[in-house]
Each structure stands twice: as C-alpha cells, then as structure tokens.
Short mmCIF file of C-alpha atoms in Angstrom, two decimals:
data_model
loop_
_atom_site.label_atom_id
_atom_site.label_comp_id
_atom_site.label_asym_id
_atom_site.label_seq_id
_atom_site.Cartn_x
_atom_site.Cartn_y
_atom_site.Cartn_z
CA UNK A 1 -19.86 -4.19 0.77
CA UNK A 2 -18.67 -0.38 1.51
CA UNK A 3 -14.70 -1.36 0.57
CA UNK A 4 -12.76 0.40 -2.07
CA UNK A 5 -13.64 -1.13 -5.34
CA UNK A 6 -11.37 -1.65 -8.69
CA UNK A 7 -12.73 -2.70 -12.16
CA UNK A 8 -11.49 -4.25 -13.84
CA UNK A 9 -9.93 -6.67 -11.78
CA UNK A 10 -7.75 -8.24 -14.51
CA UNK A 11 -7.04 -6.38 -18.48
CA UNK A 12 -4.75 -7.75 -20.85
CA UNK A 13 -3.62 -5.67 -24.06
CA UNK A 14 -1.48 -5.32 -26.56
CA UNK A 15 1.47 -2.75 -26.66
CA UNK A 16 0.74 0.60 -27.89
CA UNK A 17 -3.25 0.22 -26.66
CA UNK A 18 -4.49 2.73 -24.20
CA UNK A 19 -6.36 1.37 -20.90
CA UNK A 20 -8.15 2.81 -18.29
CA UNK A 21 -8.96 1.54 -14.62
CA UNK A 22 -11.83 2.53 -12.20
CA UNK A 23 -11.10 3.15 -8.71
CA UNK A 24 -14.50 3.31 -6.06
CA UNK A 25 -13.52 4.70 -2.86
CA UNK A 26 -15.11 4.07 0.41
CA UNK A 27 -18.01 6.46 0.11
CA UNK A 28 -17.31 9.37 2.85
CA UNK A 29 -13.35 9.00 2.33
CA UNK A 30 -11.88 12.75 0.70
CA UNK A 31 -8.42 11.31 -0.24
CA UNK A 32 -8.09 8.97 -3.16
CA UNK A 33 -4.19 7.15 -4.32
CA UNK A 34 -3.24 5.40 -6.82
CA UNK A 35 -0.18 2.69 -6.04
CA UNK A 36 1.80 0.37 -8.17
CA UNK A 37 3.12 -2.95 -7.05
CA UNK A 38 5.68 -5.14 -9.82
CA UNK A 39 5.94 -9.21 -8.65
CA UNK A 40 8.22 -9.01 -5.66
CA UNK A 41 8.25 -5.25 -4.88
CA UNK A 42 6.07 -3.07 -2.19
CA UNK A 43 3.44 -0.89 -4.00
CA UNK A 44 4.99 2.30 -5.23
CA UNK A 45 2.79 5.40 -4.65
CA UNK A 46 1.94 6.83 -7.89
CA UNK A 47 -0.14 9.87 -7.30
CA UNK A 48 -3.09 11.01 -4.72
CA UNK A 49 -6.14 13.11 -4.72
CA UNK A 50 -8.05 15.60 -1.98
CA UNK A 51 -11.60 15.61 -3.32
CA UNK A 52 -11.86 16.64 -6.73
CA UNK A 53 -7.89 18.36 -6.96
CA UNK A 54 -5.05 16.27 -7.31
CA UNK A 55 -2.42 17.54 -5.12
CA UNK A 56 0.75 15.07 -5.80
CA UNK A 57 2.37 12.92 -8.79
CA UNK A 58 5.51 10.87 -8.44
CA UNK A 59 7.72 10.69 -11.14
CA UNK A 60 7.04 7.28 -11.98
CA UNK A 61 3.83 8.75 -13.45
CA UNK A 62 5.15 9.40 -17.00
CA UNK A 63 4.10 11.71 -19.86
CA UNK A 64 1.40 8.43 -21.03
CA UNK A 65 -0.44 8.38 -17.57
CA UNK A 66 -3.17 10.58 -16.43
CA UNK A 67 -5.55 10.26 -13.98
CA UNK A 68 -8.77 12.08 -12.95
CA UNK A 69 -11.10 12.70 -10.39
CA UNK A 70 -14.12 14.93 -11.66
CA UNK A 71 -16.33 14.91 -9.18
CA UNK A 72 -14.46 13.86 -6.01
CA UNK A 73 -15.76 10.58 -6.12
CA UNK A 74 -14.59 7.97 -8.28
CA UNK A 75 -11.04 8.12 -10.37
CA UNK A 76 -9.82 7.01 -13.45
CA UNK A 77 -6.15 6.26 -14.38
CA UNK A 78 -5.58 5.87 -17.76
CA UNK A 79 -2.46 4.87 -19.52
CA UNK A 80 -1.79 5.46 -22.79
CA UNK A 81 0.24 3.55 -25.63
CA UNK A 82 0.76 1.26 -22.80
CA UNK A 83 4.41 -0.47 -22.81
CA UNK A 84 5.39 -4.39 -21.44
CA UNK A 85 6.78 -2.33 -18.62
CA UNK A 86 3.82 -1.05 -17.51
CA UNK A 87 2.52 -4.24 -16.95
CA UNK A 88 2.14 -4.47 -12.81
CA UNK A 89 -0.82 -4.70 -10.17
CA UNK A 90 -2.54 -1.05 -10.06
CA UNK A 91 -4.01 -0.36 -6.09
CA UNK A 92 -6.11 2.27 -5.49
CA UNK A 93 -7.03 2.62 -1.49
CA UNK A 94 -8.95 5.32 0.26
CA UNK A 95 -8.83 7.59 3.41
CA UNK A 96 -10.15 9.97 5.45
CA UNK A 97 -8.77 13.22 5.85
CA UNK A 98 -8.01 13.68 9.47
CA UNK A 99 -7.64 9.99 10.62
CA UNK A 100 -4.02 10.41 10.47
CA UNK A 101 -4.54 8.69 6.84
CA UNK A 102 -5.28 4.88 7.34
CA UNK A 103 -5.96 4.29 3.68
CA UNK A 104 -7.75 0.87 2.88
CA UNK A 105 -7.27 -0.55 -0.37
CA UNK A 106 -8.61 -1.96 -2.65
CA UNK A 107 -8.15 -5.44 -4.54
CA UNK A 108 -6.70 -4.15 -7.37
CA UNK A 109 -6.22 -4.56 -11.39
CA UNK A 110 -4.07 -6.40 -12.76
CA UNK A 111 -2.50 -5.23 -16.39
CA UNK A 112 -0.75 -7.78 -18.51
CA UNK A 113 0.66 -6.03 -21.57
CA UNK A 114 1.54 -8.28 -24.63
CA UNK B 1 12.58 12.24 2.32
CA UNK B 2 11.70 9.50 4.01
CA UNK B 3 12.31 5.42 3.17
CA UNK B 4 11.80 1.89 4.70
CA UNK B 5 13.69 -1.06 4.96
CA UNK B 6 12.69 -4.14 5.50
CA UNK B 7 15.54 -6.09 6.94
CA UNK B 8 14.54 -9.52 6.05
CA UNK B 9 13.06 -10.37 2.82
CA UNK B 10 11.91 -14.00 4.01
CA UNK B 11 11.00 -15.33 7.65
CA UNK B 12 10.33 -18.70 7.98
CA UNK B 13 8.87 -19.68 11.78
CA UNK B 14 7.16 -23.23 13.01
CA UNK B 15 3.63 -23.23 13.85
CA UNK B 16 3.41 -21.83 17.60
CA UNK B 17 6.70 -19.97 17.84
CA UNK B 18 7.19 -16.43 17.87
CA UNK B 19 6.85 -13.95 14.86
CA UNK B 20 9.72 -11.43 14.64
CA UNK B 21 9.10 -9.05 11.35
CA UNK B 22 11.96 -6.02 11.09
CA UNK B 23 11.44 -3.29 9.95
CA UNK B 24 13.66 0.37 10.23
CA UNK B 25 12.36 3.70 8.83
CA UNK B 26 13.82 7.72 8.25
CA UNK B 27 11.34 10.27 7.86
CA UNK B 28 12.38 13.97 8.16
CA UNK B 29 9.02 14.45 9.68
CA UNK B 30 7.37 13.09 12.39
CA UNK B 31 5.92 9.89 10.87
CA UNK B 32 2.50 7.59 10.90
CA UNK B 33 3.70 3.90 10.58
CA UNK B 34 2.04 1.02 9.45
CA UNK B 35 1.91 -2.54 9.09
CA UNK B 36 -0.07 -4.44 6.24
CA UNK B 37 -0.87 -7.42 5.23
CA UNK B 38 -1.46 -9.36 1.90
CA UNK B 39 -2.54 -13.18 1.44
CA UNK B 40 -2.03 -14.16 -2.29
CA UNK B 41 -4.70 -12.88 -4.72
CA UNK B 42 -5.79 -10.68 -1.74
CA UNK B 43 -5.68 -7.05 -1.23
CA UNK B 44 -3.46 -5.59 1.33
CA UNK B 45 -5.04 -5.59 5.00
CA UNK B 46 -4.47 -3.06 7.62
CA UNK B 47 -2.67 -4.96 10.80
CA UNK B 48 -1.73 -2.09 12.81
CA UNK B 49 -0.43 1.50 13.05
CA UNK B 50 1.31 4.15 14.87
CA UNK B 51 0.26 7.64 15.42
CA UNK B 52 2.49 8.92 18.12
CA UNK B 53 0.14 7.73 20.44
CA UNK B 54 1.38 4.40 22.81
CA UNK B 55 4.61 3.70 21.31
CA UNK B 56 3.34 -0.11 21.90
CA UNK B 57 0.65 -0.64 19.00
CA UNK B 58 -1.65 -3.53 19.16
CA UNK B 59 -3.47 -4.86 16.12
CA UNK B 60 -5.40 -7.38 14.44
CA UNK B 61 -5.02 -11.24 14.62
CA UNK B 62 -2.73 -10.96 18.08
CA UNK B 63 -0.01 -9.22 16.22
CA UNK B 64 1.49 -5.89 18.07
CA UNK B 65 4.58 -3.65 16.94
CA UNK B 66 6.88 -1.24 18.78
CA UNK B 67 7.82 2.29 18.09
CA UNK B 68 11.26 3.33 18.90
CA UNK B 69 12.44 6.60 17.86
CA UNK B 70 15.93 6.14 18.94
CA UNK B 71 16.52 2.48 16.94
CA UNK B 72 14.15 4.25 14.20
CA UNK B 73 12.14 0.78 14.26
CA UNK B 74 8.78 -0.77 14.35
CA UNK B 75 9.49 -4.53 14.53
CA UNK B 76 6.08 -6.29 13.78
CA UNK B 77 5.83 -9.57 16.65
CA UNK B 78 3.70 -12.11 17.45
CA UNK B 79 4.12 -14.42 20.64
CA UNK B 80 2.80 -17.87 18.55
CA UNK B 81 2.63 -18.19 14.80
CA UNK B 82 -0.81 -19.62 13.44
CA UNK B 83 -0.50 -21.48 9.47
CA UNK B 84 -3.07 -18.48 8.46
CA UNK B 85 -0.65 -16.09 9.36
CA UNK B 86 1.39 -17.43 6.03
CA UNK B 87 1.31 -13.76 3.62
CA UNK B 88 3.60 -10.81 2.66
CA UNK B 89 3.99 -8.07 5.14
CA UNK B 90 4.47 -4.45 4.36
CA UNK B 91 5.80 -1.55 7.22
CA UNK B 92 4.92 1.79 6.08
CA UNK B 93 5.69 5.31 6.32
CA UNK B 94 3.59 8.27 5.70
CA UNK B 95 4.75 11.65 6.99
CA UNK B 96 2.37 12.73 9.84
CA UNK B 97 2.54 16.47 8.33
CA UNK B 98 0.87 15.89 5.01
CA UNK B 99 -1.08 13.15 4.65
CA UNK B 100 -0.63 11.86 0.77
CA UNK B 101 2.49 9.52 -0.12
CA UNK B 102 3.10 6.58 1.69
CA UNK B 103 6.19 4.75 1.27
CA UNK B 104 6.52 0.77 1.13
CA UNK B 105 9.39 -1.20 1.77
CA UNK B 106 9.99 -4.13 -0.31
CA UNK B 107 8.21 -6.65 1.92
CA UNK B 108 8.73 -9.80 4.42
CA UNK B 109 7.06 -13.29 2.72
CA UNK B 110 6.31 -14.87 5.99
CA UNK B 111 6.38 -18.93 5.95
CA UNK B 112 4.44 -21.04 8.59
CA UNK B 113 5.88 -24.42 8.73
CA UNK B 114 3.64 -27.37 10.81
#
C-alpha cells in the first residue's frame, strides 16, 4: 500500500505527558500537512511543509507543538505537556506540488488525553 | 481570507432519490474546491474537485458538483442515493495561488434511509 501512513493510530496519556505522531507521506509527494479534526467539526489545518522547510503554522499550533520534517520525507508532530484539550483526531495527508494540491490523507491518530 | 459553509449540517434522503449536499465558499483568490468523504473509522476520501477547469466536476461513486462563481457554490449531487453512500461530507477550499492551507467547513452527516 503506497497511501499516507500514521502511527500510531490510537495514544492515550495522561495530562502534562509529551507525545509524538508519525506521519508517512505518499513517497514522491513534496508537500506534507498536518490537520486537526474535534468530534463534530471539519479538520482544522494546523501547519504544512514543502520538502524539508516548513513554510506555514496556524495559530492553533501553540507554544507546546512542534513539528519537523528533517529530511523531506517523513514528519513528526510532537506535543508537549499535552492538555484534555488537545485531545482530537490528528490527519496528516500528502500532495504533489503542481497538481493543483489534491492532498490524500491519511487514517489518522487518535489522542485521548486523561 | 477565505471560509466555507456548509449549509446543512444533516441530510437525510431515501434509498434511490436524489443527493443534494450545499455548500457556499469566499476566497479572495481564485480557489481549488473540493469534496471529501469520510465513512466512520475511515479516513477522508477524495470525491471530486475543481480546478477552474469544466465548471461541471464529475467524481467518484456517480457523484458530480457544480462551480458557480456568481452563487459562490459547489453543491455536491447525486441523481439516486445508494445505503453506502451513508458518511460525512466535507467541501473544501484551498487558494489556487499558494498551495498549503485548506479550509474545511464543518461537514454534512448524510443519512440513507431504505
């Protein structure tokens, strides 16, 4: 399967505990985003990459999250001293820069914070 | 800026009757719209987009949308409703200028009833 992969697909954790997700994109895609989606809601788009730079963060991306592309390939979002709040579904999808940016996403991890 | 509304926030249709899914947009640019779809515990699925190409967009599963600039819509339809068809659907904005942040609206739960 050459989809966008997540792992881990579910993490629970107690407040205050830092976490951090894995996002594989499709393997030839440049652009990398990282979404947010609460029960009920649309995802919320939380911050992308072009290769290796990051190039936008939306404000709901607070002082405790970070996330990290190295190497153009796979990311990392971490959250630190994570809150009930931040408990949500965390999508990460995948495109292709100059295919007017049909991202594909993919299944997603969910965080459940005690 | 841009946003998305979703004008109905449940649709419920009878098996082989037509699928009406509203949705209005603003962009201050020239924008890429899209259609998703997610079944429960599933990740969101492409249906359909718009690339100021045909303003009449066909997609997957015999569902098709229409762009019109001067309503600002792209009404998802689809002539006869199959039980599978049963999942939340997403319309989607992305400014055609610089690929990156995508913006959801809040989502239509469409119900199939036999």
């Amino acid at each position: 399967d050459t989809g966008v992969s997540q792992n881990p697909r579910h993490k629970i954790t107690k407040r205050g505990q830092n976490v951090t997700f894995r996002c594989d994109p499709i393997s030839e895609h440049n652009r990398l985003y990282w979404y947010r989606q609460t029960l009920g809601q649309g995802p919320e788009f939380l911050t992308y990459f072009q290769n290796e730079a990051q190039l936008e963060k939306s404000r709901l991306l607070s002082d405790r999250f970070s996330a990290e592309r190295p190497k153009g390939s796979f990311s990392t979002l971490e959250i630190q001293r994570t809150e009930q709040g931040d408990s949500a579904m965390y999508l990460c999808a995948s495109s292709l820069e100059g295919q007017t940016d049909t991202q594909y996403f993919g299944p997603g991890t969910r965080l459940t914070v005690l | 800026a841009q946003s998305v509304t979703q004008l109905d926030s449940h649709v419920s249709v009878s098996e082989g009757t037509p699928v009406l899914l509203r949705c209005n947009y603003s962009s201050s640019y020239s924008p890429s719209l899209f259609w998703y779809v997610q079944h429960p515990n599933k990740g969101l699925q492409l249906l359909l987009k718009y690339t100021s190409a045909a303003t009449l967009v066909k997609g997957i599963n015999g569902f098709e949308a229409e762009f019109k600039k001067s309503e600002t819509s792209f009404h998802l339809t689809k002539p006869s409703a199959h039980m599978s068809d049963a999942a939340e659907y997403f319309c989607v904005v992305t400014p055609d200028t610089n690929a990156g942040k995508s913006t959801f609206g809040d989502g239509t739960t469409l119900t199939v009833k036999p």
